[in-house]
Amino acid sequence: MRQGLPADLIAKILGAAPKYTIAELEEKFGPRDLPDGAFVTRFAPSPTGFMHLGGLYGALIDCKLATQSGGVFMLRIEDTDTKREVASAVDIIVESMRRFGLRYNNDSKYGPYYQSQRRDIYHSVAAHLMATGRAYPCFLSAADMEKIRENQKAAGFATGIYGEFARDRDLTTAEIEARLAAGEKPSVRLYSDGNPERRIFCKDVVRGSIGFPESNEDIVLIKSNDGLPTYHFAHLCDDHFMRTTHVVRGEEWLPSFPLHVALFRMMEWTPPMYIHTSTIDKIDAETGKQRKLSKRKDPEANVEFFLRDGWPVEAVLEYLGNIAASGYEEAKAKGQVKSIWDYEMRPKKIPMSGALFDMKKLEWWAKEFIATLAVPDLTSRAATWAAEYGDAPHKGQVADTDYLAAVLGIERDNPKRIRKDFITWRQTLDTVAFFWDDLFVPNTEFEYNRDVLREFLNVYDPADNKDAWWAKMVAIAEALGIKNGDVAMTLRVALAGRTNTPDLYSIINVMGPARVRGRIERVLK
């Protein structure tokens, strides 16, 4: 093993003496008191933009695996990439988690949960690695590294800082002291002993054992510009000292898998189990081919899209949960479970191939969910959405909640035949907009039978029950020599402006005599 650096020099490299020894960190962040088989998972987003649907998918899996096993689900903010950080991104992440009911437990014992606040931990581990000869200070500038990359490309070599290209990996103590005295700020790099001609085998819970060439790159552990760790090094330290048992992440991290496992083995720490999930894909409208959901091209990639359009968050989770949990939809159809939270998700059953995000299938889940809501809950949810996201007409629709409840309650009194045409809160309010006079759009193309409308006004009595009302409709049809359905259709279009509506008697009842008479008289004029 290489000879390490002395403590006083390490303190100069890091800017201060390390706060902890490895033994002290092990004691400070000791094993969790959890039942056997409990999962400790974490959702660890970077605050670099909006909450991606793929992130929500992974967070759901994290949360589900932890809660069903009696474990712990954490939210960790990986904010070490200061160049790409977006000011409001953390608030967006936290609010998205709240909206979708993904509850995390950030026990203060294992915090803080912002990587930017865990510098002492990273520096302490980096100090240990330098003291044992497994890391070193590197004074390569950005220009130096660019020149190395250009030379490597010209010679046909793999690019990176490794082997003979790792210029500073064997600097003497005196050389390091001299560079520090000259004001140079080093990064801290891993002293890799990997050999790409050897293979490292890493176990994925879903994919099984995967062989990779060993990494021989001297990756940066601590950055020179801000003293913060790189993703790879923070991942090592945080998952170990937070006692993470399972890491759920997208398959785009598979190339980093061998490096992370190698880092754990280097520290003689047990790595967590890894679950690399498939990407969330869609069919491209232009090419007809399946591709990954794009942040730039697809509005549905942004979780905010579903909140803004009023999709029930439960339906979105049910849909994503069904992608991850094979057999869930069948179990629910049989009445064995009520929601994804009641169904046991098996890690080995999580799909490996790209999951196709199908808006039509999501619509089905939304219809099914809204059909389960009682009218007061349905009304409240639509009103809450309108207050936050709706335009002026939507806000007008929810101003009188009693009238809104009556409108939304049509054809919901029979639990065996509840209407299933409501998908989102926006679409729900748009669907019933004809009940409001200022939103009603008369049908000017329909050929009204005005004799039907005059006869109806002559016999209309708001006190009639449905049987009495229908008897009058039949009498009008007989008197005019037309079909019963023709009478109903003329009334339907006059009142609703459309040929397809819920129960006509219920519409008349909810609208009330003033509105009913007003709309019919408008047609007659």
Coordinates of C-alpha atoms in Angstrom, one line a residue:
M1 CA 0.0 0.0 0.0
R2 CA 1.2 3.5 -0.8
Q3 CA 2.4 5.7 2.0
G4 CA -0.2 8.2 3.1
L5 CA 0.2 11.9 3.8
P6 CA 0.9 13.4 7.2
A7 CA -2.0 15.0 9.2
D8 CA -0.7 18.5 9.1
L9 CA -0.4 18.4 5.3
I10 CA -3.8 16.9 4.9
A11 CA -5.2 19.8 7.0
K12 CA -3.5 22.3 4.6
I13 CA -5.0 20.5 1.5
L14 CA -8.5 20.6 3.0
G15 CA -8.2 24.0 4.5
A16 CA -8.7 22.6 8.1
A17 CA -8.1 19.5 10.1
P18 CA -10.8 16.9 9.7
K19 CA -13.5 17.1 12.3
Y20 CA -14.0 13.3 12.7
T21 CA -12.2 10.1 12.5
I22 CA -13.8 7.2 10.6
A23 CA -14.4 5.5 14.0
E24 CA -16.2 8.6 15.3
L25 CA -18.4 8.8 12.2
E26 CA -19.3 5.1 12.6
E27 CA -20.3 5.8 16.2
K28 CA -22.2 9.0 15.4
F29 CA -24.2 7.4 12.6
G30 CA -24.6 3.9 14.0
P31 CA -26.9 1.2 12.7
R32 CA -30.6 1.9 12.6
D33 CA -32.9 0.2 15.1
L34 CA -35.2 -1.4 12.6
P35 CA -36.8 -4.9 12.1
D36 CA -35.1 -7.5 10.0
G37 CA -35.8 -7.0 6.4
A38 CA -36.6 -3.3 6.7
F39 CA -35.6 -1.2 3.7
V40 CA -33.8 2.1 4.2
T41 CA -34.3 4.0 0.9
R42 CA -33.7 7.6 -0.2
F43 CA -34.9 9.8 -3.0
A44 CA -31.9 12.0 -3.8
P45 CA -32.7 14.6 -6.5
S46 CA -30.4 17.4 -7.5
P47 CA -32.1 20.8 -7.3
T48 CA -31.4 21.7 -11.0
G49 CA -34.9 22.2 -12.3
F50 CA -38.4 20.9 -12.2
M51 CA -39.5 17.6 -10.7
H52 CA -39.3 15.0 -13.5
L53 CA -41.9 12.3 -13.8
G54 CA -39.1 9.7 -13.8
G55 CA -38.1 11.1 -10.4
L56 CA -41.6 10.7 -9.1
Y57 CA -41.6 7.1 -10.3
G58 CA -38.4 6.4 -8.5
A59 CA -39.5 8.2 -5.4
L60 CA -42.7 6.1 -5.3
I61 CA -40.8 2.9 -5.5
D62 CA -38.4 4.2 -2.7
C63 CA -41.4 5.1 -0.5
K64 CA -43.3 1.9 -1.2
L65 CA -40.4 -0.4 -0.5
A66 CA -39.6 1.3 2.8
T67 CA -43.1 1.7 4.1
Q68 CA -44.2 -1.9 3.3
S69 CA -41.1 -3.3 5.1
G70 CA -41.3 -1.2 8.2
G71 CA -38.3 0.8 7.1
V72 CA -37.3 4.4 6.5
F73 CA -37.7 6.6 3.4
M74 CA -35.5 9.7 3.2
L75 CA -35.4 12.8 1.1
R76 CA -31.8 13.8 0.4
I77 CA -31.0 17.0 -1.5
E78 CA -27.8 16.5 -3.6
D79 CA -26.9 20.2 -4.0
T80 CA -23.2 19.9 -4.7
D81 CA -23.5 20.9 -8.3
T82 CA -23.6 24.6 -7.6
K83 CA -23.3 25.7 -11.2
R84 CA -26.5 24.0 -12.3
E85 CA -28.6 24.6 -9.1
V86 CA -31.9 26.4 -9.6
A87 CA -33.0 28.7 -6.8
S88 CA -36.6 27.4 -6.3
A89 CA -35.9 23.8 -7.2
V90 CA -35.8 22.5 -3.6
D91 CA -39.2 24.0 -2.9
I92 CA -40.6 22.4 -6.0
I93 CA -39.2 19.0 -4.9
V94 CA -40.6 19.2 -1.4
E95 CA -43.9 20.5 -2.5
S96 CA -44.2 17.8 -5.2
M97 CA -43.5 15.1 -2.5
R98 CA -46.2 16.6 -0.3
R99 CA -48.8 16.9 -3.1
F100 CA -48.3 13.3 -4.1
G101 CA -48.3 12.0 -0.5
L102 CA -44.8 10.6 -0.5
R103 CA -43.9 11.0 3.1
Y104 CA -40.3 10.8 4.1
N105 CA -38.7 10.5 7.5
N106 CA -35.5 12.6 7.8
D107 CA -34.5 11.6 11.3
S108 CA -32.2 14.3 12.6
K109 CA -29.7 11.7 13.9
Y110 CA -28.6 10.9 10.3
G111 CA -28.8 14.4 8.9
P112 CA -28.3 17.0 7.7
Y113 CA -30.0 16.0 4.4
Y114 CA -28.5 18.6 2.2
Q115 CA -25.1 17.5 0.9
S116 CA -23.8 21.1 1.0
Q117 CA -24.2 20.9 4.8
R118 CA -22.3 17.6 5.2
R119 CA -18.8 19.0 4.2
D120 CA -17.2 17.9 7.5
I121 CA -18.2 14.3 6.8
Y122 CA -16.8 14.3 3.3
H123 CA -13.6 16.0 4.3
S124 CA -13.1 13.5 7.2
V125 CA -13.4 10.5 4.9
A126 CA -11.2 12.2 2.3
A127 CA -8.6 12.9 5.0
H128 CA -8.7 9.2 5.9
L129 CA -8.1 8.2 2.3
M130 CA -5.2 10.6 1.9
A131 CA -3.7 9.4 5.2
T132 CA -3.9 5.8 4.0
G133 CA -2.5 6.5 0.5
R134 CA -5.8 5.9 -1.4
A135 CA -6.3 9.6 -2.4
Y136 CA -4.0 12.5 -3.3
P137 CA -4.2 16.3 -4.0
C138 CA -4.3 17.1 -7.7
F139 CA -3.3 20.5 -9.0
L140 CA -4.4 20.0 -12.6
S141 CA -6.1 23.1 -13.9
A142 CA -9.0 23.0 -16.4
A143 CA -6.6 24.0 -19.1
D144 CA -4.3 21.1 -18.1
M145 CA -7.0 18.6 -18.3
E146 CA -8.3 19.9 -21.6
K147 CA -4.8 19.5 -23.1
I148 CA -4.6 15.9 -21.7
R149 CA -8.0 15.1 -23.3
E150 CA -6.9 16.5 -26.7
N151 CA -3.6 14.4 -26.6
Q152 CA -5.6 11.3 -25.6
K153 CA -8.0 11.7 -28.4
A154 CA -5.2 12.3 -30.9
A155 CA -3.5 9.1 -29.8
G156 CA -6.7 7.0 -29.7
F157 CA -6.7 6.6 -25.9
A158 CA -9.7 6.7 -23.6
T159 CA -10.1 10.2 -22.1
G160 CA -9.7 10.8 -18.4
I161 CA -7.2 11.2 -15.7
Y162 CA -5.7 7.8 -15.1
G163 CA -2.3 6.0 -15.0
E164 CA 0.4 8.0 -16.8
F165 CA -2.0 10.9 -17.4
A166 CA -2.6 11.4 -13.7
R167 CA 0.3 13.8 -13.4
D168 CA 0.0 14.5 -9.7
R169 CA -0.7 11.1 -8.2
D170 CA 2.9 10.6 -7.0
L171 CA 3.9 14.1 -6.0
T172 CA 6.2 14.2 -3.0
T173 CA 5.3 15.9 0.2
A174 CA 7.7 18.7 -0.6
E175 CA 6.2 19.2 -4.0
I176 CA 2.7 19.4 -2.5
E177 CA 3.9 21.9 0.1
A178 CA 5.4 24.1 -2.6
R179 CA 2.3 24.2 -4.7
L180 CA 0.1 25.0 -1.7
A181 CA 2.6 27.7 -0.7
A182 CA 2.3 29.1 -4.2
G183 CA -1.5 29.5 -3.6
E184 CA -2.6 26.6 -5.8
K185 CA -5.9 25.0 -4.7
P186 CA -6.0 21.3 -5.3
S187 CA -8.9 18.9 -5.8
V188 CA -8.6 15.5 -4.1
R189 CA -8.6 12.5 -6.4
L190 CA -8.9 8.8 -5.8
Y191 CA -5.7 6.8 -6.3
S192 CA -7.2 4.1 -8.4
D193 CA -5.8 0.6 -8.5
G194 CA -8.4 -0.6 -11.0
N195 CA -7.4 -2.4 -14.2
P196 CA -9.8 -2.2 -17.2
E197 CA -8.6 -5.7 -18.3
R198 CA -10.1 -7.1 -15.1
R199 CA -13.8 -7.3 -14.5
I200 CA -15.8 -6.3 -11.4
F201 CA -19.1 -8.0 -10.8
C202 CA -22.0 -6.0 -9.3
K203 CA -25.3 -7.3 -8.2
D204 CA -28.5 -5.6 -9.2
V205 CA -31.7 -6.8 -7.4
V206 CA -33.6 -6.9 -10.7
R207 CA -31.0 -7.6 -13.3
G208 CA -28.8 -10.0 -11.3
S209 CA -25.0 -10.0 -11.4
I210 CA -23.5 -7.7 -14.1
G211 CA -19.9 -7.7 -15.1
F212 CA -18.0 -4.5 -15.9
P213 CA -14.4 -3.6 -16.7
E214 CA -12.8 -2.2 -13.6
S215 CA -12.4 1.6 -13.5
N216 CA -8.8 2.9 -13.5
E217 CA -9.7 6.5 -13.4
D218 CA -8.6 8.8 -10.6
I219 CA -11.9 10.4 -10.1
V220 CA -12.3 13.7 -8.2
L221 CA -13.5 13.2 -4.7
I222 CA -13.4 16.8 -3.4
K223 CA -13.6 19.6 -5.9
S224 CA -11.0 22.4 -5.9
N225 CA -13.4 25.3 -6.5
D226 CA -15.7 24.9 -3.5
G227 CA -14.5 22.1 -1.4
L228 CA -17.7 20.1 -2.0
P229 CA -17.7 16.4 -3.0
T230 CA -18.5 15.0 -6.4
Y231 CA -21.6 13.0 -6.8
H232 CA -19.7 9.7 -6.7
F233 CA -17.9 10.5 -3.4
A234 CA -21.0 12.0 -1.7
H235 CA -23.0 8.9 -2.8
L236 CA -20.4 6.7 -1.0
C237 CA -20.3 8.7 2.2
D238 CA -24.0 9.5 2.5
D239 CA -25.4 6.0 1.7
H240 CA -23.1 4.5 4.2
F241 CA -23.6 6.9 7.1
M242 CA -27.3 7.2 6.5
R243 CA -27.4 3.4 6.5
T244 CA -29.1 3.1 3.2
T245 CA -29.9 -0.5 2.4
H246 CA -31.4 -0.1 -1.1
V247 CA -30.6 2.5 -3.8
V248 CA -33.3 2.9 -6.4
R249 CA -32.2 4.9 -9.4
G250 CA -32.6 5.1 -13.2
E251 CA -30.7 2.8 -15.5
E252 CA -28.7 5.7 -16.8
W253 CA -26.6 5.2 -13.7
L254 CA -25.5 1.7 -14.7
P255 CA -22.1 2.9 -16.1
S256 CA -21.3 4.3 -12.6
F257 CA -22.3 1.1 -10.9
P258 CA -18.9 -0.5 -10.9
L259 CA -17.2 2.6 -9.6
H260 CA -19.6 2.9 -6.7
V261 CA -19.3 -0.7 -5.7
A262 CA -15.5 -0.4 -6.0
L263 CA -15.5 2.7 -3.6
F264 CA -17.5 0.8 -1.0
R265 CA -15.2 -2.2 -1.2
M266 CA -12.2 0.1 -1.0
M267 CA -13.6 1.5 2.3
E268 CA -14.5 -2.1 3.4
W269 CA -18.1 -1.0 3.7
T270 CA -21.0 -3.1 2.7
P271 CA -22.6 -1.5 -0.4
P272 CA -26.4 -1.1 -0.5
M273 CA -28.4 -3.2 -2.8
Y274 CA -29.0 -1.5 -6.1
I275 CA -32.2 -1.4 -8.2
H276 CA -31.8 0.2 -11.6
T277 CA -35.2 1.1 -12.9
S278 CA -36.1 1.4 -16.6
T279 CA -36.7 4.8 -18.2
I280 CA -40.2 6.2 -18.6
D281 CA -40.7 6.2 -22.4
K282 CA -43.3 7.4 -24.9
I283 CA -44.1 6.9 -28.5
D284 CA -42.7 9.8 -30.5
A285 CA -45.4 11.5 -32.5
E286 CA -43.1 12.3 -35.4
T287 CA -41.1 9.0 -35.8
G288 CA -43.6 6.6 -34.3
K289 CA -40.7 5.0 -32.3
Q290 CA -40.4 4.6 -28.5
R291 CA -38.1 7.0 -26.8
K292 CA -37.3 8.4 -23.4
L293 CA -39.6 11.0 -22.0
S294 CA -37.8 14.3 -22.7
K295 CA -37.6 17.3 -20.4
R296 CA -37.4 19.6 -23.5
K297 CA -40.0 18.0 -25.7
D298 CA -42.7 16.6 -23.5
P299 CA -44.8 18.7 -21.1
E300 CA -45.8 15.5 -19.2
A301 CA -42.2 15.0 -18.2
N302 CA -42.7 17.8 -15.6
V303 CA -44.7 16.7 -12.6
E304 CA -46.2 20.2 -12.4
F305 CA -48.1 19.4 -15.7
F306 CA -50.3 16.9 -13.8
L307 CA -51.0 19.3 -11.0
R308 CA -51.7 22.3 -13.3
D309 CA -54.1 20.2 -15.5
G310 CA -55.8 18.8 -12.4
W311 CA -55.0 15.1 -12.6
P312 CA -55.9 13.4 -9.4
V313 CA -52.5 12.7 -7.7
E314 CA -53.8 9.3 -6.5
A315 CA -54.5 8.3 -10.1
V316 CA -51.0 9.3 -11.3
L317 CA -49.5 7.2 -8.4
E318 CA -51.7 4.3 -9.2
Y319 CA -50.6 4.4 -12.8
L320 CA -46.9 4.6 -12.0
G321 CA -47.3 2.0 -9.3
N322 CA -48.9 -0.3 -11.8
I323 CA -45.8 0.1 -14.0
A324 CA -43.5 -0.8 -11.2
A325 CA -45.6 -3.5 -9.5
S326 CA -46.4 -6.4 -11.8
G327 CA -49.9 -7.8 -11.1
Y328 CA -51.3 -4.8 -9.2
E329 CA -54.0 -3.9 -11.7
E330 CA -55.3 -7.5 -11.7
A331 CA -55.3 -7.6 -7.9
K332 CA -57.2 -4.4 -7.8
A333 CA -59.7 -5.6 -10.4
K334 CA -60.4 -8.6 -8.2
G335 CA -61.0 -6.4 -5.2
Q336 CA -58.0 -7.8 -3.3
V337 CA -56.5 -4.4 -2.7
K338 CA -57.9 -0.8 -2.7
S339 CA -54.8 1.1 -3.7
I340 CA -51.1 0.7 -4.6
W341 CA -50.3 1.2 -0.9
D342 CA -52.1 -2.1 -0.1
Y343 CA -50.2 -4.1 -2.7
E344 CA -46.8 -5.7 -2.0
M345 CA -44.3 -4.4 -4.4
R346 CA -41.6 -7.0 -5.1
P347 CA -38.2 -5.6 -6.1
K348 CA -37.4 -8.5 -8.4
K349 CA -40.6 -7.8 -10.4
I350 CA -39.8 -4.2 -11.2
P351 CA -39.6 -4.1 -15.0
M352 CA -36.2 -3.8 -16.7
S353 CA -37.3 -2.6 -20.1
G354 CA -38.5 0.9 -20.9
A355 CA -41.9 1.5 -19.4
L356 CA -44.3 3.1 -21.9
F357 CA -46.1 6.1 -20.6
D358 CA -49.6 6.0 -22.1
M359 CA -51.8 9.0 -21.5
K360 CA -54.9 7.0 -22.5
K361 CA -54.2 4.4 -19.8
L362 CA -53.6 7.2 -17.3
E363 CA -57.1 8.6 -18.3
W364 CA -58.5 5.2 -17.4
W365 CA -56.9 5.2 -14.0
A366 CA -58.2 8.8 -13.4
K367 CA -61.8 7.9 -14.4
E368 CA -61.7 4.9 -12.1
F369 CA -60.4 6.9 -9.2
I370 CA -62.8 9.9 -9.6
A371 CA -65.7 7.4 -9.8
T372 CA -64.9 6.3 -6.2
L373 CA -65.2 9.8 -4.8
A374 CA -68.3 10.9 -2.8
V375 CA -69.9 14.1 -4.2
P376 CA -68.6 16.3 -1.4
D377 CA -65.0 15.1 -1.9
L378 CA -65.3 15.5 -5.7
T379 CA -66.7 19.0 -5.3
S380 CA -64.0 20.0 -2.8
R381 CA -61.2 18.7 -5.0
A382 CA -62.5 20.5 -8.1
A383 CA -62.9 23.7 -6.2
T384 CA -59.5 23.5 -4.7
W385 CA -57.9 23.0 -8.1
A386 CA -59.9 25.9 -9.6
A387 CA -58.8 28.2 -6.7
E388 CA -55.1 27.5 -7.4
Y389 CA -54.9 26.8 -11.2
G390 CA -58.2 27.6 -12.8
D391 CA -58.9 30.6 -14.9
A392 CA -61.7 33.1 -14.2
P393 CA -64.5 31.0 -15.6
H394 CA -63.4 28.0 -13.5
K395 CA -63.3 30.2 -10.4
G396 CA -66.8 31.3 -11.3
Q397 CA -68.0 27.7 -11.5
V398 CA -66.9 26.9 -8.0
A399 CA -68.1 30.1 -6.3
D400 CA -71.5 28.5 -5.4
T401 CA -70.4 25.1 -4.0
D402 CA -74.0 23.9 -3.4
Y403 CA -74.8 24.4 -7.1
L404 CA -71.5 22.8 -8.1
A405 CA -72.2 19.8 -5.9
A406 CA -75.6 19.4 -7.4
V407 CA -74.1 19.5 -10.9
L408 CA -71.3 17.0 -10.1
G409 CA -73.8 14.7 -8.3
I410 CA -75.8 13.9 -11.4
E411 CA -75.7 10.1 -12.0
R412 CA -73.7 9.4 -9.0
D413 CA -76.5 8.0 -6.8
N414 CA -76.2 4.4 -8.0
P415 CA -72.8 2.9 -6.9
K416 CA -73.1 0.2 -9.5
R417 CA -73.5 2.6 -12.4
I418 CA -71.5 5.7 -11.6
R419 CA -70.6 7.9 -14.6
K420 CA -67.0 7.7 -15.6
D421 CA -66.5 10.7 -17.9
F422 CA -64.5 12.8 -15.4
I423 CA -60.7 12.6 -15.9
T424 CA -59.1 15.8 -14.5
W425 CA -60.4 18.6 -12.5
R426 CA -60.0 21.0 -15.4
Q427 CA -61.8 18.6 -17.8
T428 CA -64.5 18.0 -15.2
L429 CA -65.3 21.7 -14.9
D430 CA -65.1 22.1 -18.7
T431 CA -67.5 19.1 -19.2
V432 CA -70.2 20.6 -17.0
A433 CA -69.6 24.3 -18.0
F434 CA -73.0 24.4 -19.8
F435 CA -74.7 24.5 -16.4
W436 CA -73.5 28.1 -16.0
D437 CA -75.2 30.7 -18.2
D438 CA -72.1 32.8 -18.8
L439 CA -70.3 29.7 -20.1
F440 CA -73.2 28.1 -22.0
V441 CA -72.7 28.0 -25.8
P442 CA -76.1 27.6 -27.6
N443 CA -76.2 25.1 -30.5
T444 CA -77.0 27.2 -33.6
E445 CA -76.7 24.3 -36.1
F446 CA -79.3 21.9 -34.6
E447 CA -82.7 21.8 -36.2
Y448 CA -85.0 22.4 -33.2
N449 CA -88.6 21.3 -33.2
R450 CA -90.0 24.4 -31.8
D451 CA -93.4 22.9 -31.3
V452 CA -91.8 20.5 -28.8
L453 CA -90.3 23.4 -26.9
R454 CA -93.6 25.3 -26.8
E455 CA -95.5 22.3 -25.6
F456 CA -92.9 21.6 -22.9
L457 CA -93.2 25.1 -21.5
N458 CA -97.0 24.7 -21.4
V459 CA -96.8 21.5 -19.2
Y460 CA -93.4 22.1 -17.4
D461 CA -93.8 21.8 -13.6
P462 CA -90.6 21.8 -11.5
A463 CA -92.4 19.8 -8.8
D464 CA -92.9 16.8 -11.1
N465 CA -91.1 13.6 -10.2
K466 CA -89.3 11.7 -12.9
D467 CA -92.3 9.5 -13.8
A468 CA -94.6 12.4 -14.0
W469 CA -92.1 14.4 -16.1
W470 CA -91.6 11.5 -18.5
A471 CA -95.3 10.9 -18.9
K472 CA -95.6 14.5 -20.2
M473 CA -92.7 13.9 -22.6
V474 CA -94.5 10.9 -24.0
A475 CA -97.7 12.9 -24.3
I476 CA -96.0 15.6 -26.3
A477 CA -94.5 13.0 -28.6
E478 CA -97.9 11.4 -29.2
A479 CA -99.6 14.8 -29.8
L480 CA -97.0 15.8 -32.4
G481 CA -96.6 12.4 -34.0
I482 CA -92.9 12.0 -33.3
K483 CA -90.7 9.7 -31.3
N484 CA -90.2 10.1 -27.5
G485 CA -86.4 10.4 -28.2
D486 CA -87.0 13.3 -30.6
V487 CA -88.7 15.2 -27.8
A488 CA -85.9 14.5 -25.4
M489 CA -83.2 15.4 -27.9
T490 CA -84.8 18.8 -28.7
L491 CA -84.9 19.6 -25.0
R492 CA -81.4 18.3 -24.4
V493 CA -79.8 20.5 -27.1
A494 CA -81.9 23.5 -26.1
L495 CA -80.7 23.2 -22.5
A496 CA -77.2 21.9 -22.9
G497 CA -76.1 22.8 -26.4
R498 CA -75.1 19.2 -27.1
T499 CA -76.6 15.9 -28.1
N500 CA -74.9 13.8 -25.6
T501 CA -75.5 14.5 -21.9
P502 CA -76.1 12.8 -18.6
D503 CA -79.7 12.2 -17.5
L504 CA -82.0 14.9 -18.9
Y505 CA -84.4 15.0 -16.0
S506 CA -81.5 15.5 -13.6
I507 CA -80.2 18.3 -15.7
I508 CA -83.6 20.0 -15.7
N509 CA -83.9 19.5 -11.9
V510 CA -80.4 21.0 -11.2
M511 CA -80.7 23.9 -13.5
G512 CA -84.0 25.0 -11.9
P513 CA -87.1 26.7 -13.6
A514 CA -85.6 30.1 -14.3
R515 CA -82.6 28.8 -16.2
V516 CA -84.7 26.1 -18.0
R517 CA -87.4 28.5 -19.1
G518 CA -84.8 31.1 -20.1
R519 CA -82.8 28.8 -22.4
I520 CA -85.9 27.4 -24.1
E521 CA -87.3 30.9 -24.6
R522 CA -84.0 32.0 -26.1
V523 CA -84.3 29.3 -28.8
L524 CA -87.9 30.2 -29.5
K525 CA -87.0 33.8 -30.1

